[in-house]
CSV table of C-alpha atoms in Angstrom, one decimal:
chain,number,residue,atom,x,y,z
A,147,UNK,CA,130.6,65.5,267.3
A,148,UNK,CA,128.1,66.3,269.9
A,149,UNK,CA,125.5,63.8,270.7
A,150,UNK,CA,123.1,65.7,273.0
A,151,UNK,CA,119.4,66.4,273.6
A,152,UNK,CA,118.0,69.7,272.5
A,153,UNK,CA,117.3,72.6,275.0
A,154,UNK,CA,113.9,72.3,276.3
A,155,UNK,CA,111.4,74.7,274.5
A,156,UNK,CA,107.6,75.2,274.7
A,157,UNK,CA,107.4,75.3,270.8
A,158,UNK,CA,108.8,71.6,270.6
A,159,UNK,CA,106.9,69.7,267.8
A,160,UNK,CA,104.7,66.7,269.3
A,161,UNK,CA,106.3,63.4,268.3
A,162,UNK,CA,103.7,60.7,268.9
A,163,UNK,CA,104.8,57.1,269.2
A,164,UNK,CA,102.2,54.5,267.6
A,165,UNK,CA,102.4,50.8,267.9
A,166,UNK,CA,101.7,49.0,264.8
A,167,UNK,CA,98.1,48.6,264.0
A,168,UNK,CA,97.0,50.3,267.1
A,169,UNK,CA,93.6,51.4,266.1
A,170,UNK,CA,92.8,53.0,269.4
A,171,UNK,CA,95.9,55.1,269.5
A,172,UNK,CA,95.3,56.3,265.9
A,173,UNK,CA,91.7,57.0,266.8
A,174,UNK,CA,92.8,59.2,269.7
A,175,UNK,CA,94.8,61.5,267.4
A,176,UNK,CA,93.5,65.0,266.7
A,177,UNK,CA,91.1,64.9,263.8
A,178,UNK,CA,93.3,66.3,261.1
A,179,UNK,CA,96.2,64.1,262.1
A,180,UNK,CA,93.9,60.9,262.1
A,181,UNK,CA,92.7,61.8,258.6
A,182,UNK,CA,96.2,62.4,257.3
A,183,UNK,CA,97.4,59.0,258.8
A,184,UNK,CA,94.6,57.3,257.1
A,185,UNK,CA,95.2,58.9,253.9
A,186,UNK,CA,98.9,58.1,253.9
A,187,UNK,CA,98.3,54.4,255.1
A,188,UNK,CA,100.4,55.0,258.2
A,189,UNK,CA,100.2,51.9,260.4
A,190,UNK,CA,102.9,52.5,262.9
A,191,UNK,CA,105.4,50.0,261.4
A,192,UNK,CA,108.7,50.2,263.1
A,193,UNK,CA,110.9,53.2,262.3
A,194,UNK,CA,108.3,54.8,259.9
A,195,UNK,CA,107.5,58.5,260.2
A,196,UNK,CA,104.7,60.7,259.1
A,197,UNK,CA,104.6,64.5,259.5
A,198,UNK,CA,101.6,66.7,259.4
A,199,UNK,CA,102.4,70.3,258.4
A,200,UNK,CA,100.4,73.6,259.3
A,201,UNK,CA,99.1,76.1,256.9
A,202,UNK,CA,102.5,77.7,256.7
A,203,UNK,CA,104.3,74.5,255.8
A,204,UNK,CA,105.9,74.0,259.1
A,205,UNK,CA,105.7,70.7,261.0
A,206,UNK,CA,102.8,70.6,263.3
A,207,UNK,CA,103.1,67.1,264.7
A,208,UNK,CA,104.8,64.0,263.7
A,209,UNK,CA,104.0,60.2,264.1
A,210,UNK,CA,106.6,57.6,264.4
A,211,UNK,CA,106.1,53.8,264.3
A,212,UNK,CA,107.0,51.6,267.2
A,213,UNK,CA,106.1,48.4,265.3
A,214,UNK,CA,104.7,45.2,267.0
A,215,UNK,CA,106.4,42.9,269.6
A,216,UNK,CA,107.9,40.7,266.8
A,217,UNK,CA,109.5,43.6,264.8
A,218,UNK,CA,110.9,45.2,268.1
A,219,UNK,CA,112.4,41.8,269.1
A,220,UNK,CA,114.1,41.7,265.7
A,221,UNK,CA,115.5,45.3,265.8
A,222,UNK,CA,117.3,47.2,268.4
A,223,UNK,CA,116.8,51.0,268.5
A,224,UNK,CA,113.9,50.7,266.0
A,225,UNK,CA,112.4,54.1,266.8
A,226,UNK,CA,115.8,55.8,266.1
A,227,UNK,CA,115.2,54.8,262.5
A,228,UNK,CA,112.6,57.5,262.1
A,229,UNK,CA,115.0,60.3,263.0
A,230,UNK,CA,116.6,60.7,259.4
A,231,UNK,CA,113.0,60.7,258.1
A,232,UNK,CA,111.8,63.7,260.0
A,233,UNK,CA,112.4,67.4,258.9
A,234,UNK,CA,114.5,69.8,260.9
A,235,UNK,CA,113.1,70.9,264.1
A,236,UNK,CA,112.9,70.2,267.9
A,237,UNK,CA,110.6,67.6,268.8
A,238,UNK,CA,109.0,66.3,272.2
A,239,UNK,CA,108.3,62.6,272.6
A,240,UNK,CA,104.6,61.6,273.4
A,241,UNK,CA,104.6,57.9,274.3
A,242,UNK,CA,103.4,55.0,276.4
A,243,UNK,CA,106.7,53.4,276.6
A,244,UNK,CA,108.0,51.7,279.8
A,245,UNK,CA,111.2,52.9,281.4
A,246,UNK,CA,113.6,50.6,279.7
A,247,UNK,CA,112.1,51.1,276.3
A,248,UNK,CA,112.2,54.9,276.8
A,249,UNK,CA,115.7,54.9,277.8
A,250,UNK,CA,116.5,52.8,274.8
A,251,UNK,CA,114.5,55.2,272.5
A,252,UNK,CA,116.4,58.2,274.0
A,253,UNK,CA,120.0,56.7,273.6
A,254,UNK,CA,119.0,55.4,270.1
A,255,UNK,CA,117.9,58.8,269.0
A,256,UNK,CA,121.4,60.2,270.0
A,257,UNK,CA,123.4,57.4,268.5
A,258,UNK,CA,121.4,57.9,265.3
A,259,UNK,CA,123.3,61.2,265.2
A,260,UNK,CA,126.7,59.8,265.0
A,261,UNK,CA,128.7,60.4,262.0
A,262,UNK,CA,132.4,59.4,261.1
A,263,UNK,CA,133.5,62.6,259.3
A,264,UNK,CA,137.2,62.7,259.7
A,265,UNK,CA,137.8,62.0,256.2
A,266,UNK,CA,134.8,63.1,254.3
A,267,UNK,CA,131.8,65.5,255.3
A,268,UNK,CA,128.8,63.7,256.6
A,269,UNK,CA,125.3,65.2,256.8
A,270,UNK,CA,124.1,64.9,260.4
A,271,UNK,CA,120.2,64.5,261.0
A,272,UNK,CA,118.3,67.8,261.4
A,273,UNK,CA,115.7,66.6,263.8
A,274,UNK,CA,116.5,67.2,267.5
A,275,UNK,CA,114.8,65.8,270.5
A,276,UNK,CA,114.1,67.3,273.9
A,277,UNK,CA,115.1,64.9,276.6
A,278,UNK,CA,112.0,63.0,277.5
A,279,UNK,CA,110.6,63.1,281.0
A,280,UNK,CA,111.7,60.2,283.0
A,281,UNK,CA,115.2,59.8,281.4
A,282,UNK,CA,118.4,60.8,283.0
A,283,UNK,CA,119.6,63.0,280.2
A,284,UNK,CA,123.2,63.6,281.5
A,285,UNK,CA,123.7,59.8,281.8
A,286,UNK,CA,122.3,59.0,278.5
A,287,UNK,CA,124.4,61.8,276.9
A,288,UNK,CA,127.5,60.5,278.7
A,289,UNK,CA,126.8,56.9,277.3
A,290,UNK,CA,126.5,58.2,273.8
A,291,UNK,CA,129.5,60.3,274.0
A,292,UNK,CA,131.7,57.3,275.0
A,293,UNK,CA,130.3,55.1,272.4
A,294,UNK,CA,131.2,57.8,269.8
A,295,UNK,CA,134.8,57.7,271.2
A,296,UNK,CA,134.8,53.9,270.7
A,297,UNK,CA,133.4,54.2,267.2
A,298,UNK,CA,135.8,56.8,266.3
A,299,UNK,CA,138.9,55.0,267.4
A,300,UNK,CA,137.8,51.7,265.7
A,301,UNK,CA,137.0,53.5,262.4
A,302,UNK,CA,140.3,55.4,262.1
A,303,UNK,CA,142.7,53.7,260.0
A,304,UNK,CA,146.0,52.5,261.3
A,305,UNK,CA,148.1,55.1,259.4
A,306,UNK,CA,146.4,57.6,261.7
A,307,UNK,CA,145.8,55.4,264.7
A,308,UNK,CA,148.9,53.3,265.5
A,309,UNK,CA,150.4,52.8,269.0
A,310,UNK,CA,151.6,56.4,269.1
A,311,UNK,CA,148.2,57.8,268.4
A,312,UNK,CA,146.3,55.4,270.6
A,313,UNK,CA,148.7,56.5,273.4
A,314,UNK,CA,147.9,60.1,272.6
A,315,UNK,CA,144.0,59.5,272.8
A,316,UNK,CA,144.4,57.8,276.0
A,317,UNK,CA,146.4,60.8,277.2
A,318,UNK,CA,143.7,63.3,276.1
A,319,UNK,CA,141.0,61.2,277.9
A,320,UNK,CA,143.1,61.0,281.0
A,321,UNK,CA,143.8,64.8,281.0
A,322,UNK,CA,140.0,65.5,280.6
A,323,UNK,CA,139.1,63.4,283.8
A,324,UNK,CA,142.1,64.0,285.9
A,325,UNK,CA,143.5,60.4,285.5
A,326,UNK,CA,147.2,59.5,285.5
A,327,UNK,CA,149.1,57.6,282.7
A,328,UNK,CA,152.3,55.8,282.5
A,329,UNK,CA,153.7,54.1,279.5
A,330,UNK,CA,156.2,51.3,279.1
A,331,UNK,CA,157.7,51.4,275.7
A,332,UNK,CA,159.9,49.5,273.4
A,333,UNK,CA,163.1,47.9,275.1
A,334,UNK,CA,161.7,49.1,278.5
A,335,UNK,CA,159.1,46.4,278.2
A,336,UNK,CA,161.9,43.7,278.6
A,337,UNK,CA,163.2,45.7,281.6
A,338,UNK,CA,159.7,45.7,283.1
A,339,UNK,CA,159.3,42.1,282.5
A,340,UNK,CA,156.6,42.4,279.8
A,341,UNK,CA,158.2,40.2,277.2
A,342,UNK,CA,155.3,39.0,275.0
A,343,UNK,CA,153.9,42.4,274.4
A,344,UNK,CA,157.5,43.3,273.1
A,345,UNK,CA,157.9,40.1,271.0
A,346,UNK,CA,154.5,40.7,269.3
A,347,UNK,CA,155.1,44.4,268.4
A,348,UNK,CA,158.9,44.4,268.0
A,349,UNK,CA,158.7,44.1,264.0
A,350,UNK,CA,156.7,47.3,263.6
A,351,UNK,CA,158.2,50.6,262.8
A,352,UNK,CA,156.0,52.1,265.8
A,353,UNK,CA,157.3,50.7,269.1
A,354,UNK,CA,155.1,48.4,271.2
A,355,UNK,CA,154.0,49.7,274.6
A,356,UNK,CA,151.8,49.0,277.6
A,357,UNK,CA,149.6,52.0,278.6
A,358,UNK,CA,148.5,52.2,282.1
A,359,UNK,CA,145.8,54.7,283.1
A,360,UNK,CA,144.5,55.1,286.8
A,361,UNK,CA,141.5,57.1,288.1
A,362,UNK,CA,139.7,57.4,291.3
A,363,UNK,CA,141.1,56.9,294.9
A,364,UNK,CA,138.0,55.5,296.8
A,365,UNK,CA,135.6,52.5,296.4
A,366,UNK,CA,136.1,49.1,295.0
A,367,UNK,CA,138.8,48.2,292.5
A,368,UNK,CA,138.2,47.7,288.8
A,369,UNK,CA,140.8,46.8,286.3
A,370,UNK,CA,140.0,46.8,282.6
A,371,UNK,CA,142.4,45.2,280.1
A,372,UNK,CA,141.9,46.0,276.2
A,373,UNK,CA,143.5,44.4,273.4
A,374,UNK,CA,145.2,47.1,271.3
A,375,UNK,CA,146.6,45.5,268.3
A,376,UNK,CA,146.3,48.6,266.0
A,377,UNK,CA,146.8,46.4,262.9
A,378,UNK,CA,147.2,42.7,262.6
A,379,UNK,CA,148.9,41.4,259.3
A,380,UNK,CA,149.0,38.0,260.9
A,381,UNK,CA,152.7,38.3,261.2
A,382,UNK,CA,154.8,35.6,259.5
A,383,UNK,CA,151.6,33.6,259.4
A,384,UNK,CA,150.6,36.3,257.0
A,385,UNK,CA,146.7,36.8,256.5
A,386,UNK,CA,145.3,36.6,253.1
A,387,UNK,CA,144.3,40.1,251.8
A,388,UNK,CA,140.6,39.6,252.2
A,389,UNK,CA,141.2,38.8,255.9
A,390,UNK,CA,143.4,41.8,256.4
A,391,UNK,CA,140.8,44.4,255.3
A,392,UNK,CA,139.3,45.0,258.6
A,393,UNK,CA,142.2,44.7,260.8
A,394,UNK,CA,142.2,48.4,261.8
A,395,UNK,CA,139.6,47.1,264.0
A,396,UNK,CA,141.6,44.7,266.0
A,397,UNK,CA,142.2,47.4,268.6
A,398,UNK,CA,138.4,47.2,269.1
A,399,UNK,CA,138.9,45.8,272.7
A,400,UNK,CA,141.0,48.7,273.7
A,401,UNK,CA,138.5,51.1,272.0
A,402,UNK,CA,135.6,49.6,274.0
A,403,UNK,CA,137.4,49.5,277.3
A,404,UNK,CA,138.2,53.3,276.8
A,405,UNK,CA,134.5,53.9,276.0
A,406,UNK,CA,133.6,52.1,279.3
A,407,UNK,CA,136.2,54.1,281.1
A,408,UNK,CA,134.9,57.3,279.8
A,409,UNK,CA,131.3,56.3,280.8
A,410,UNK,CA,132.6,55.5,284.4
A,411,UNK,CA,134.6,58.7,284.9
A,412,UNK,CA,131.9,60.9,283.3
A,413,UNK,CA,129.4,59.5,285.6
A,414,UNK,CA,131.6,59.9,288.7
A,415,UNK,CA,131.2,56.3,289.8
A,416,UNK,CA,132.7,55.6,293.2
A,417,UNK,CA,135.5,53.2,292.3
A,418,UNK,CA,139.2,52.8,291.7
A,419,UNK,CA,139.7,52.3,288.0
A,420,UNK,CA,142.8,50.9,286.2
A,421,UNK,CA,143.0,50.5,282.5
A,422,UNK,CA,145.8,48.6,280.8
A,423,UNK,CA,146.2,48.7,277.0
A,424,UNK,CA,149.0,46.7,275.2
A,425,UNK,CA,149.3,48.7,272.1
A,426,UNK,CA,151.2,47.1,269.3
A,427,UNK,CA,151.2,46.4,265.5
A,428,UNK,CA,151.7,42.8,264.4
A,429,UNK,CA,153.9,43.4,261.6
A,430,UNK,CA,156.2,41.4,259.2
A,431,UNK,CA,160.0,42.0,259.3
A,432,UNK,CA,163.4,40.3,259.8
A,433,UNK,CA,162.9,40.5,263.6
A,434,UNK,CA,159.3,39.4,263.7
A,435,UNK,CA,158.6,36.7,266.2
A,436,UNK,CA,158.2,33.1,264.5
A,437,UNK,CA,156.1,30.0,264.3
A,438,UNK,CA,157.9,27.6,266.7
A,439,UNK,CA,159.3,30.2,269.0
A,440,UNK,CA,158.8,29.6,272.6
A,441,UNK,CA,158.2,32.8,274.7
A,442,UNK,CA,158.4,33.2,278.4
A,443,UNK,CA,155.6,35.4,279.8
A,444,UNK,CA,155.5,37.8,282.7
A,445,UNK,CA,153.8,35.1,284.6
A,446,UNK,CA,156.7,32.7,284.0
A,447,UNK,CA,154.6,30.4,281.8
A,448,UNK,CA,156.3,29.3,278.6
A,449,UNK,CA,154.2,29.6,275.4
A,450,UNK,CA,154.8,27.9,272.2
A,451,UNK,CA,153.9,30.0,269.2
A,452,UNK,CA,152.2,27.8,266.8
A,453,UNK,CA,150.7,30.7,264.7
A,454,UNK,CA,151.7,34.2,264.9
A,455,UNK,CA,148.2,35.4,263.9
A,456,UNK,CA,147.0,34.4,267.5
A,457,UNK,CA,149.1,37.3,268.8
A,458,UNK,CA,146.2,39.1,270.7
A,459,UNK,CA,146.3,36.5,273.6
A,460,UNK,CA,150.0,37.0,273.9
A,461,UNK,CA,149.9,40.7,274.5
A,462,UNK,CA,146.8,40.3,276.8
A,463,UNK,CA,148.5,37.6,278.7
A,464,UNK,CA,151.3,40.0,280.0
A,465,UNK,CA,148.9,42.6,280.8
A,466,UNK,CA,146.5,40.3,282.7
A,467,UNK,CA,149.4,39.0,284.6
A,468,UNK,CA,150.4,42.6,285.6
A,469,UNK,CA,146.7,43.2,286.7
A,470,UNK,CA,146.5,40.2,288.6
A,471,UNK,CA,149.5,41.2,290.8
A,472,UNK,CA,147.2,43.8,292.4
A,473,UNK,CA,144.2,41.4,292.9
A,474,UNK,CA,141.6,43.9,291.9
A,475,UNK,CA,137.9,43.2,293.1
A,476,UNK,CA,137.0,42.6,289.5
A,477,UNK,CA,139.2,42.2,286.4
A,478,UNK,CA,137.7,42.4,283.0
A,479,UNK,CA,139.4,41.8,279.5
A,480,UNK,CA,137.9,42.8,276.2
A,481,UNK,CA,139.2,41.8,272.8
A,482,UNK,CA,138.5,41.2,269.2
A,483,UNK,CA,140.1,37.9,269.8
A,484,UNK,CA,138.8,35.0,267.7
A,485,UNK,CA,136.9,34.4,264.5
A,486,UNK,CA,135.4,31.3,266.3
A,487,UNK,CA,133.4,33.7,268.4
A,488,UNK,CA,131.8,35.1,265.2
A,489,UNK,CA,130.9,31.7,263.9
A,490,UNK,CA,129.3,30.8,267.3
A,491,UNK,CA,127.1,34.0,267.8
A,492,UNK,CA,127.5,36.1,264.8
A,493,UNK,CA,128.3,39.9,264.9
A,494,UNK,CA,125.6,41.2,267.0
A,495,UNK,CA,126.2,39.3,270.4
A,496,UNK,CA,129.0,39.8,272.7
A,497,UNK,CA,130.2,36.4,274.0
A,498,UNK,CA,131.7,36.5,277.5
A,499,UNK,CA,133.1,34.2,280.1
A,500,UNK,CA,133.0,34.8,284.0
A,501,UNK,CA,134.7,32.8,286.7
A,502,UNK,CA,131.7,33.3,289.0
A,503,UNK,CA,128.0,32.5,288.2
A,504,UNK,CA,126.9,35.6,290.2
A,505,UNK,CA,128.9,38.0,287.9
A,506,UNK,CA,127.6,36.2,284.9
A,507,UNK,CA,124.0,36.8,286.1
A,508,UNK,CA,124.7,40.5,286.8
A,509,UNK,CA,126.0,41.0,283.3
A,510,UNK,CA,123.1,39.4,281.6
A,511,UNK,CA,120.8,41.7,283.6
A,512,UNK,CA,122.8,44.6,282.6
A,513,UNK,CA,122.7,43.7,279.0
A,514,UNK,CA,118.9,43.3,279.1
A,515,UNK,CA,118.6,46.8,280.7
A,516,UNK,CA,121.0,48.4,278.2
A,517,UNK,CA,120.0,47.0,275.0
A,518,UNK,CA,123.4,45.6,274.5
A,519,UNK,CA,123.0,41.9,274.1
A,520,UNK,CA,125.5,39.3,275.6
A,521,UNK,CA,125.9,35.5,275.5
A,522,UNK,CA,127.8,33.5,278.1
A,523,UNK,CA,130.2,30.8,276.9
A,524,UNK,CA,132.0,28.5,279.5
A,525,UNK,CA,135.5,28.3,280.9
A,526,UNK,CA,135.2,24.6,280.1
A,527,UNK,CA,137.9,22.9,282.1
A,528,UNK,CA,138.0,19.6,280.0
A,529,UNK,CA,139.4,21.7,277.1
A,530,UNK,CA,142.4,22.9,279.0
A,531,UNK,CA,144.4,20.0,277.8
A,532,UNK,CA,144.1,21.4,274.1
A,533,UNK,CA,146.2,24.4,275.1
A,534,UNK,CA,148.9,22.3,276.6
A,535,UNK,CA,151.4,21.4,273.8
A,536,UNK,CA,154.0,19.5,276.0
A,537,UNK,CA,157.1,21.2,274.8
A,538,UNK,CA,156.0,24.4,276.7
A,539,UNK,CA,153.4,25.2,279.2
A,540,UNK,CA,150.9,26.7,276.8
A,541,UNK,CA,150.1,26.6,273.0
A,542,UNK,CA,148.7,29.8,271.5
A,543,UNK,CA,147.0,28.3,268.7
A,544,UNK,CA,145.9,24.6,269.4
A,545,UNK,CA,145.3,22.6,266.3
A,546,UNK,CA,142.0,21.1,265.2
A,547,UNK,CA,140.0,24.3,265.3
A,548,UNK,CA,137.4,23.2,267.8
A,549,UNK,CA,136.1,25.6,270.4
A,550,UNK,CA,138.5,28.3,269.3
A,551,UNK,CA,137.0,31.0,271.5
A,552,UNK,CA,136.8,28.7,274.5
A,553,UNK,CA,140.4,27.7,274.3
A,554,UNK,CA,141.4,31.3,273.8
A,555,UNK,CA,139.7,32.2,277.0
A,556,UNK,CA,141.2,29.4,278.8
A,557,UNK,CA,144.6,30.6,277.8
A,558,UNK,CA,143.9,34.0,279.1
A,559,UNK,CA,142.6,32.5,282.4
A,560,UNK,CA,145.9,30.9,283.2
A,561,UNK,CA,147.4,34.4,283.5
A,562,UNK,CA,144.8,35.3,286.3
A,563,UNK,CA,145.8,33.2,289.2
A,564,UNK,CA,145.1,35.6,292.2
A,565,UNK,CA,142.1,37.6,291.3
A,566,UNK,CA,139.0,35.4,292.0
A,567,UNK,CA,136.7,37.4,289.8
A,568,UNK,CA,137.7,37.6,286.2
A,569,UNK,CA,135.4,38.3,283.2
A,570,UNK,CA,136.5,38.1,279.5
A,571,UNK,CA,134.7,39.4,276.5
A,572,UNK,CA,135.4,38.0,273.0
A,573,UNK,CA,133.9,40.9,270.9
A,574,UNK,CA,133.6,41.8,267.2
A,575,UNK,CA,133.6,45.6,267.4
A,576,UNK,CA,132.2,46.0,263.9
A,577,UNK,CA,128.6,46.5,262.5
A,578,UNK,CA,128.8,44.9,259.0
A,579,UNK,CA,125.4,46.4,257.8
A,580,UNK,CA,123.8,49.6,258.7
A,581,UNK,CA,121.1,49.4,261.4
A,582,UNK,CA,119.1,52.0,263.3
A,583,UNK,CA,121.5,53.9,265.5
A,584,UNK,CA,124.3,51.7,264.4
A,585,UNK,CA,125.9,52.7,261.0
A,586,UNK,CA,128.1,50.2,259.2
A,587,UNK,CA,131.5,50.4,260.9
A,588,UNK,CA,133.0,50.4,264.4
A,589,UNK,CA,130.7,49.7,267.3
A,590,UNK,CA,131.1,49.3,270.9
A,591,UNK,CA,129.9,45.8,272.3
A,592,UNK,CA,129.5,44.9,275.9
A,593,UNK,CA,130.4,48.2,277.5
A,594,UNK,CA,126.8,49.4,278.3
A,595,UNK,CA,126.0,45.9,279.5
A,596,UNK,CA,128.8,46.2,281.9
A,597,UNK,CA,128.1,49.8,282.9
A,598,UNK,CA,124.6,48.7,283.9
A,599,UNK,CA,125.9,45.8,285.8
A,600,UNK,CA,128.5,47.6,287.8
A,601,UNK,CA,126.2,48.4,290.8
A,602,UNK,CA,125.5,44.6,291.2
A,603,UNK,CA,129.1,43.6,290.3
A,604,UNK,CA,130.8,46.0,292.8
A,605,UNK,CA,128.1,47.1,295.1
A,606,UNK,CA,128.0,50.8,293.9
C-alpha cells in the first residue's frame, strides 16, 4: 500500500475548503458553483462534499466542509471524511487553513487511503491530492507510511504474526534502513540473564526472544522499548473468551515503537536509536509460569506472580533493565499494558508517564502539533507500597484494582535506576469504531506526538 500525494498537474481539480455556515466564503464562489451549493443545501458541515461537473460530466470543482469549531474539536481528521465521497481524479486544495490544520488535513487525507487488504480485497479511494503548498510532503508521507506499518502489524492475526514473524518484520525494516539486529532466543535468554522474558514465553510453541535493533552513530541516544506479546491468553489465569478476542493487538506497543522508529529513520534524524522488543506468546502448557511463582529479574529484583495475565510488565522489565545499563539520553517504553488505562481515558487518548516535567511538557506540545492526543498520569510515589508484597521485592498484580495503570508504571520504573529520563506510554492500539482517517482496527498512538516532541526532547 502506498500512501502518497499525487504528482503535481496543472489540470488538478480545485478542492475548496468551506467552513460551516461561512456565507462570505460561499458568496465568493464562482456563480455556477454558488448556485449549485445553494440548490443542494451545502453548508460546509464537517466531512461533507459537493462536486460540480462540467458539460462533459467531468468534475470541474469540488467543495468540502470544514465544519465549525465545535465539530472540529470533536473529530480529528474531519476533512479526510470527504475523500471517499469524491469521484476519481486529482485535486488541489484551496483553503484558509493555518499551518497545523493544513498538516492535519494533508496527513488525514493520506491515512484515509489506508486499507488492510492482506486477507480480502479492499477498494481504495479514487480521489488523489496534490501535496498542498506549505506542507512538507516527504515528511507527511513518511509519517503515513510508518503509521501503515503499525496498523498492518496490529491487524495481522497471531497465526501470521507470532514472535518469528515479528522478528522477520523487524529484520526487513532494519535492512531497508541499514540498521543492525541481534536476537536472543529461547534458552539463550537464560544465558544472557533475561529470565522473565523466558518465563513468560516458554510455554508457547514459538520460542520467546528479545530483538535488539540499532541505527545511527551520531547524536543523542534514544532507546525505545515495545511490548511484543503477540498473543495473550492470560496464561494459567486464563482470560474469558470475550477478553481474548482482541489479543492479537497485545503487541501494539512493539508495533507503535517500530512505526516511530521507521519515522525516525525515514527522516534521517541525527540521533542514535536502539529498539528493544521482547517478543513472546503468553500460552498455556505444562511448563507455563504459575500464580505464586517468584521470578528473579535481570535487575536482581524478585517478582511474585499473583496473576499470569499481568505478563507484559514482566517482559518489559527485563528489556528496560537491559536498556538502563547503557543510560541513554532518553528511554521510552510503549505497551498495551492495562485495562485500567482504558477505563481512565478511553480508547482515543494515550496516557503517559514521565520522570521529568519538562519532558512531559514537550510531549504535550508535540501531541497538540501532531493531532495525536495524550494525557499525563503521575508516577505517584505514595502508591509504591501497593506493588511490594513482602514475600518478594515486587508484586506483578497488586490486589484491590485501584490505580492499575499507575501501579503498572511504578512497577516498570523500578527497572530504570540509572537513566534519569524515562517515559512510559500505556496505549490501547485499537480504534473500536471507524472514524475519518482511522478505520476500525489497529492504530498507532503516541508515535506522532513523540516524533513532534523529539526536537525539544533531544535538542535535535
